[in-house]
């Protein structure tokens, strides 16, 4: 039974991490037109409990993408310099959408694992009910 | 038949093996995007069964009493099955994991069906249907 409890908590941690990743992706997309915005980059890491890997996963520290900001030509913008350019964001919508898709796919895989562990423990408990 | 209900022992070992493997698969799926993570897997139940032909089949995990004698039931790391290593050093293939998950579910259902049926036979022989 502890294996199932283990599976459930691991799958839940996976879902939580993917949901957080999706949240950062949506933050990036929402700020795609914010001047000077650096996109947030996330990475996963395994959870350690007293030096031992528990198998759970969590989102690591959020970093900012240091790549160059897009230069946008808009002389009428109050932020524009003397040449008429201002710093846009370095968000690439295509990359963000791809990332969101991957997060969704991984979330569903974790959900399936959760559901399967639940079903297996339920059918195990059914044996007791007879 | 039920002088020594070995069927029940085997069935419960199979169920325990399925549960342990399910846990390993859940770990792989959760870490499908963790850089540097290597997919883990347990050997097939048939392999562990043959390895311990004479011994009872109770040692399905490394933590069990008497385990650790190299019988191959511990969690084997670095089992790259089907999937290739991605650039960030992760060797989990979600497709392979899904296939394994279906396999584990089937294994577990089989074990529980056998267990339940054996209990039903026992009950029938006691005259309590």
mmCIF file of N, CA and C in Angstrom, chain B residues 34-113:
data_model
loop_
_atom_site.group_PDB
_atom_site.id
_atom_site.type_symbol
_atom_site.label_atom_id
_atom_site.label_comp_id
_atom_site.label_asym_id
_atom_site.label_seq_id
_atom_site.Cartn_x
_atom_site.Cartn_y
_atom_site.Cartn_z
ATOM 1 N N UNK B 34 13.103 16.511 -16.007
ATOM 2 C CA UNK B 34 14.185 16.901 -15.102
ATOM 3 C C UNK B 34 15.529 16.665 -15.772
ATOM 4 N N UNK B 35 16.364 17.698 -15.895
ATOM 5 C CA UNK B 35 17.660 17.502 -16.549
ATOM 6 C C UNK B 35 18.519 16.487 -15.803
ATOM 7 N N UNK B 36 19.132 15.599 -16.539
ATOM 8 C CA UNK B 36 20.059 14.645 -15.947
ATOM 9 C C UNK B 36 19.427 13.436 -15.308
ATOM 10 N N UNK B 37 18.091 13.328 -15.374
ATOM 11 C CA UNK B 37 17.429 12.182 -14.735
ATOM 12 C C UNK B 37 17.503 10.947 -15.629
ATOM 13 N N UNK B 38 17.840 9.794 -15.024
ATOM 14 C CA UNK B 38 17.864 8.540 -15.775
ATOM 15 C C UNK B 38 16.645 7.710 -15.419
ATOM 16 N N UNK B 39 16.011 7.154 -16.450
ATOM 17 C CA UNK B 39 14.821 6.330 -16.229
ATOM 18 C C UNK B 39 15.182 5.088 -15.417
ATOM 19 N N UNK B 40 14.273 4.719 -14.504
ATOM 20 C CA UNK B 40 14.489 3.534 -13.683
ATOM 21 C C UNK B 40 13.421 2.503 -13.983
ATOM 22 N N UNK B 41 13.769 1.264 -13.720
ATOM 23 C CA UNK B 41 12.791 0.208 -13.942
ATOM 24 C C UNK B 41 13.117 -0.982 -13.059
ATOM 25 N N UNK B 42 12.115 -1.823 -12.837
ATOM 26 C CA UNK B 42 12.334 -3.070 -12.121
ATOM 27 C C UNK B 42 12.365 -4.199 -13.130
ATOM 28 N N UNK B 43 13.092 -5.259 -12.829
ATOM 29 C CA UNK B 43 13.057 -6.402 -13.744
ATOM 30 C C UNK B 43 11.681 -7.054 -13.757
ATOM 31 N N UNK B 44 11.409 -7.808 -14.787
ATOM 32 C CA UNK B 44 10.121 -8.501 -14.890
ATOM 33 C C UNK B 44 9.915 -9.435 -13.716
ATOM 34 N N UNK B 45 8.639 -9.686 -13.437
ATOM 35 C CA UNK B 45 8.345 -10.620 -12.346
ATOM 36 C C UNK B 45 8.854 -12.015 -12.693
ATOM 37 N N UNK B 46 8.730 -12.382 -13.960
ATOM 38 C CA UNK B 46 9.180 -13.715 -14.386
ATOM 39 C C UNK B 46 10.670 -13.892 -14.107
ATOM 40 N N UNK B 47 11.446 -12.820 -14.342
ATOM 41 C CA UNK B 47 12.891 -12.907 -14.096
ATOM 42 C C UNK B 47 13.175 -13.150 -12.626
ATOM 43 N N UNK B 48 12.530 -12.364 -11.764
ATOM 44 C CA UNK B 48 12.773 -12.544 -10.335
ATOM 45 C C UNK B 48 12.256 -13.907 -9.879
ATOM 46 N N UNK B 49 11.184 -14.376 -10.521
ATOM 47 C CA UNK B 49 10.614 -15.679 -10.179
ATOM 48 C C UNK B 49 11.620 -16.774 -10.463
ATOM 49 N N UNK B 50 12.226 -16.720 -11.661
ATOM 50 C CA UNK B 50 13.181 -17.758 -12.041
ATOM 51 C C UNK B 50 14.444 -17.680 -11.200
ATOM 52 N N UNK B 51 14.830 -16.437 -10.871
ATOM 53 C CA UNK B 51 16.063 -16.269 -10.109
ATOM 54 C C UNK B 51 15.957 -16.899 -8.731
ATOM 55 N N UNK B 52 14.747 -16.945 -8.197
ATOM 56 C CA UNK B 52 14.583 -17.476 -6.844
ATOM 57 C C UNK B 52 13.654 -18.667 -6.863
ATOM 58 N N UNK B 53 13.951 -19.604 -7.735
ATOM 59 C CA UNK B 53 13.056 -20.727 -7.945
ATOM 60 C C UNK B 53 12.709 -21.438 -6.652
ATOM 61 N N UNK B 54 13.735 -21.753 -5.879
ATOM 62 C CA UNK B 54 13.502 -22.531 -4.671
ATOM 63 C C UNK B 54 13.006 -21.645 -3.537
ATOM 64 N N UNK B 55 13.536 -20.445 -3.469
ATOM 65 C CA UNK B 55 13.208 -19.562 -2.356
ATOM 66 C C UNK B 55 11.779 -19.054 -2.494
ATOM 67 N N UNK B 56 11.175 -18.687 -1.397
ATOM 68 C CA UNK B 56 9.839 -18.104 -1.478
ATOM 69 C C UNK B 56 9.879 -16.772 -2.218
ATOM 70 N N UNK B 57 8.760 -16.398 -2.794
ATOM 71 C CA UNK B 57 8.744 -15.225 -3.684
ATOM 72 C C UNK B 57 8.363 -13.958 -2.944
ATOM 73 N N UNK B 58 8.846 -13.843 -1.744
ATOM 74 C CA UNK B 58 8.369 -12.692 -0.984
ATOM 75 C C UNK B 58 9.254 -11.475 -1.152
ATOM 76 N N UNK B 59 10.437 -11.690 -1.698
ATOM 77 C CA UNK B 59 11.357 -10.557 -1.766
ATOM 78 C C UNK B 59 11.152 -9.810 -3.079
ATOM 79 N N UNK B 60 10.253 -8.892 -3.072
ATOM 80 C CA UNK B 60 10.032 -8.143 -4.300
ATOM 81 C C UNK B 60 10.669 -6.774 -4.219
ATOM 82 N N UNK B 61 11.215 -6.437 -3.070
ATOM 83 C CA UNK B 61 11.833 -5.118 -2.948
ATOM 84 C C UNK B 61 13.147 -5.226 -2.228
ATOM 85 N N UNK B 62 13.984 -4.221 -2.480
ATOM 86 C CA UNK B 62 15.317 -4.237 -1.878
ATOM 87 C C UNK B 62 15.235 -4.162 -0.363
ATOM 88 N N UNK B 63 14.184 -3.519 0.149
ATOM 89 C CA UNK B 63 14.098 -3.316 1.579
ATOM 90 C C UNK B 63 13.637 -4.540 2.356
ATOM 91 N N UNK B 64 13.197 -5.570 1.661
ATOM 92 C CA UNK B 64 12.665 -6.734 2.359
ATOM 93 C C UNK B 64 13.760 -7.529 3.054
ATOM 94 N N UNK B 65 13.354 -8.258 4.059
ATOM 95 C CA UNK B 65 14.306 -9.086 4.799
ATOM 96 C C UNK B 65 14.876 -10.153 3.863
ATOM 97 N N UNK B 66 16.167 -10.286 3.888
ATOM 98 C CA UNK B 66 16.777 -11.323 3.062
ATOM 99 C C UNK B 66 17.096 -10.862 1.661
ATOM 100 N N UNK B 67 16.654 -9.676 1.312
ATOM 101 C CA UNK B 67 16.956 -9.187 -0.026
ATOM 102 C C UNK B 67 18.361 -8.597 -0.050
ATOM 103 N N UNK B 68 18.785 -8.164 -1.185
ATOM 104 C CA UNK B 68 20.096 -7.550 -1.294
ATOM 105 C C UNK B 68 21.199 -8.546 -1.548
ATOM 106 N N UNK B 69 20.828 -9.797 -1.822
ATOM 107 C CA UNK B 69 21.849 -10.794 -2.123
ATOM 108 C C UNK B 69 22.113 -10.838 -3.627
ATOM 109 N N UNK B 70 21.783 -9.753 -4.279
ATOM 110 C CA UNK B 70 22.034 -9.687 -5.716
ATOM 111 C C UNK B 70 21.034 -10.481 -6.523
ATOM 112 N N UNK B 71 19.816 -10.596 -6.007
ATOM 113 C CA UNK B 71 18.820 -11.377 -6.725
ATOM 114 C C UNK B 71 18.149 -10.553 -7.820
ATOM 115 N N UNK B 72 18.527 -9.296 -7.934
ATOM 116 C CA UNK B 72 18.049 -8.490 -9.042
ATOM 117 C C UNK B 72 16.645 -7.952 -8.883
ATOM 118 N N UNK B 73 16.171 -7.820 -7.650
ATOM 119 C CA UNK B 73 14.838 -7.279 -7.477
ATOM 120 C C UNK B 73 14.901 -5.819 -7.059
ATOM 121 N N UNK B 74 16.091 -5.336 -6.775
ATOM 122 C CA UNK B 74 16.218 -3.928 -6.405
ATOM 123 C C UNK B 74 15.931 -3.070 -7.629
ATOM 124 N N UNK B 75 15.692 -1.781 -7.362
ATOM 125 C CA UNK B 75 15.418 -0.880 -8.479
ATOM 126 C C UNK B 75 16.677 -0.747 -9.319
ATOM 127 N N UNK B 76 16.563 -1.161 -10.569
ATOM 128 C CA UNK B 76 17.698 -1.069 -11.468
ATOM 129 C C UNK B 76 17.666 0.279 -12.147
ATOM 130 N N UNK B 77 18.716 1.031 -12.010
ATOM 131 C CA UNK B 77 18.755 2.337 -12.654
ATOM 132 C C UNK B 77 19.245 2.187 -14.091
ATOM 133 N N UNK B 78 19.177 3.283 -14.798
ATOM 134 C CA UNK B 78 19.730 3.357 -16.148
ATOM 135 C C UNK B 78 19.198 2.283 -17.066
ATOM 136 N N UNK B 79 17.907 2.117 -17.062
ATOM 137 C CA UNK B 79 17.351 1.153 -17.987
ATOM 138 C C UNK B 79 16.771 1.916 -19.150
ATOM 139 N N UNK B 80 17.564 2.192 -20.121
ATOM 140 C CA UNK B 80 17.084 2.947 -21.273
ATOM 141 C C UNK B 80 16.348 1.988 -22.182
ATOM 142 N N UNK B 81 15.038 2.124 -22.220
ATOM 143 C CA UNK B 81 14.246 1.214 -23.037
ATOM 144 C C UNK B 81 13.519 1.971 -24.126
ATOM 145 N N UNK B 82 13.974 1.891 -25.325
ATOM 146 C CA UNK B 82 13.275 2.528 -26.435
ATOM 147 C C UNK B 82 13.632 3.987 -26.614
ATOM 148 N N UNK B 83 13.576 4.743 -25.524
ATOM 149 C CA UNK B 83 13.819 6.170 -25.642
ATOM 150 C C UNK B 83 15.301 6.473 -25.804
ATOM 151 N N UNK B 84 15.576 7.589 -26.407
ATOM 152 C CA UNK B 84 16.961 8.007 -26.539
ATOM 153 C C UNK B 84 17.240 9.117 -25.541
ATOM 154 N N UNK B 85 18.495 9.367 -25.318
ATOM 155 C CA UNK B 85 18.879 10.408 -24.379
ATOM 156 C C UNK B 85 18.594 11.773 -24.997
ATOM 157 N N UNK B 86 17.894 12.622 -24.255
ATOM 158 C CA UNK B 86 17.645 13.964 -24.772
ATOM 159 C C UNK B 86 18.857 14.850 -24.449
ATOM 160 N N UNK B 87 18.954 16.005 -25.088
ATOM 161 C CA UNK B 87 20.155 16.839 -24.894
ATOM 162 C C UNK B 87 20.426 17.213 -23.442
ATOM 163 N N UNK B 88 19.399 17.272 -22.609
ATOM 164 C CA UNK B 88 19.657 17.650 -21.211
ATOM 165 C C UNK B 88 19.970 16.448 -20.325
ATOM 166 N N UNK B 89 20.274 15.294 -20.935
ATOM 167 C CA UNK B 89 20.698 14.137 -20.151
ATOM 168 C C UNK B 89 19.565 13.350 -19.529
ATOM 169 N N UNK B 90 18.341 13.559 -20.004
ATOM 170 C CA UNK B 90 17.190 12.831 -19.470
ATOM 171 C C UNK B 90 16.862 11.665 -20.394
ATOM 172 N N UNK B 91 16.674 10.483 -19.819
ATOM 173 C CA UNK B 91 16.474 9.308 -20.670
ATOM 174 C C UNK B 91 15.054 8.769 -20.592
ATOM 175 N N UNK B 92 14.097 9.571 -20.072
ATOM 176 C CA UNK B 92 12.720 9.098 -19.955
ATOM 177 C C UNK B 92 12.006 9.252 -21.286
ATOM 178 N N UNK B 93 11.338 8.190 -21.721
ATOM 179 C CA UNK B 93 10.472 8.283 -22.884
ATOM 180 C C UNK B 93 9.047 8.055 -22.409
ATOM 181 N N UNK B 94 8.210 9.074 -22.555
ATOM 182 C CA UNK B 94 6.843 8.979 -22.033
ATOM 183 C C UNK B 94 6.087 7.822 -22.666
ATOM 184 N N UNK B 95 6.330 7.581 -23.958
ATOM 185 C CA UNK B 95 5.626 6.503 -24.648
ATOM 186 C C UNK B 95 5.963 5.155 -24.013
ATOM 187 N N UNK B 96 7.265 4.931 -23.793
ATOM 188 C CA UNK B 96 7.681 3.673 -23.164
ATOM 189 C C UNK B 96 7.053 3.532 -21.780
ATOM 190 N N UNK B 97 7.003 4.643 -21.056
ATOM 191 C CA UNK B 97 6.444 4.583 -19.713
ATOM 192 C C UNK B 97 4.961 4.221 -19.755
ATOM 193 N N UNK B 98 4.254 4.747 -20.761
ATOM 194 C CA UNK B 98 2.821 4.444 -20.871
ATOM 195 C C UNK B 98 2.615 2.956 -21.155
ATOM 196 N N UNK B 99 3.456 2.409 -22.028
ATOM 197 C CA UNK B 99 3.352 0.974 -22.336
ATOM 198 C C UNK B 99 3.596 0.160 -21.075
ATOM 199 N N UNK B 100 4.631 0.575 -20.325
ATOM 200 C CA UNK B 100 4.954 -0.152 -19.102
ATOM 201 C C UNK B 100 3.819 -0.031 -18.088
ATOM 202 N N UNK B 101 3.194 1.160 -18.058
ATOM 203 C CA UNK B 101 2.101 1.374 -17.110
ATOM 204 C C UNK B 101 0.931 0.445 -17.421
ATOM 205 N N UNK B 102 0.631 0.307 -18.713
ATOM 206 C CA UNK B 102 -0.463 -0.599 -19.109
ATOM 207 C C UNK B 102 -0.118 -2.027 -18.713
ATOM 208 N N UNK B 103 1.138 -2.372 -18.880
ATOM 209 C CA UNK B 103 1.622 -3.706 -18.525
ATOM 210 C C UNK B 103 1.441 -3.966 -17.024
ATOM 211 N N UNK B 104 1.808 -2.960 -16.241
ATOM 212 C CA UNK B 104 1.725 -3.088 -14.789
ATOM 213 C C UNK B 104 0.274 -3.236 -14.344
ATOM 214 N N UNK B 105 -0.594 -2.455 -14.971
ATOM 215 C CA UNK B 105 -2.021 -2.526 -14.621
ATOM 216 C C UNK B 105 -2.553 -3.927 -14.883
ATOM 217 N N UNK B 106 -2.173 -4.467 -16.027
ATOM 218 C CA UNK B 106 -2.612 -5.804 -16.397
ATOM 219 C C UNK B 106 -2.087 -6.831 -15.392
ATOM 220 N N UNK B 107 -0.824 -6.652 -15.030
ATOM 221 C CA UNK B 107 -0.189 -7.570 -14.079
ATOM 222 C C UNK B 107 -0.917 -7.537 -12.736
ATOM 223 N N UNK B 108 -1.223 -6.314 -12.298
ATOM 224 C CA UNK B 108 -1.889 -6.150 -11.015
ATOM 225 C C UNK B 108 -3.295 -6.740 -11.048
ATOM 226 N N UNK B 109 -4.026 -6.473 -12.133
ATOM 227 C CA UNK B 109 -5.380 -7.025 -12.272
ATOM 228 C C UNK B 109 -5.337 -8.543 -12.245
ATOM 229 N N UNK B 110 -4.345 -9.095 -12.945
ATOM 230 C CA UNK B 110 -4.190 -10.546 -12.993
ATOM 231 C C UNK B 110 -3.968 -11.096 -11.589
ATOM 232 N N UNK B 111 -3.060 -10.469 -10.851
ATOM 233 C CA UNK B 111 -2.745 -10.939 -9.505
ATOM 234 C C UNK B 111 -3.978 -10.894 -8.615
ATOM 235 N N UNK B 112 -4.721 -9.769 -8.705
ATOM 236 C CA UNK B 112 -5.889 -9.632 -7.844
ATOM 237 C C UNK B 112 -6.985 -10.613 -8.242
ATOM 238 N N UNK B 113 -7.116 -10.856 -9.544
ATOM 239 C CA UNK B 113 -8.135 -11.804 -10.003
ATOM 240 C C UNK B 113 -7.830 -13.201 -9.479
#
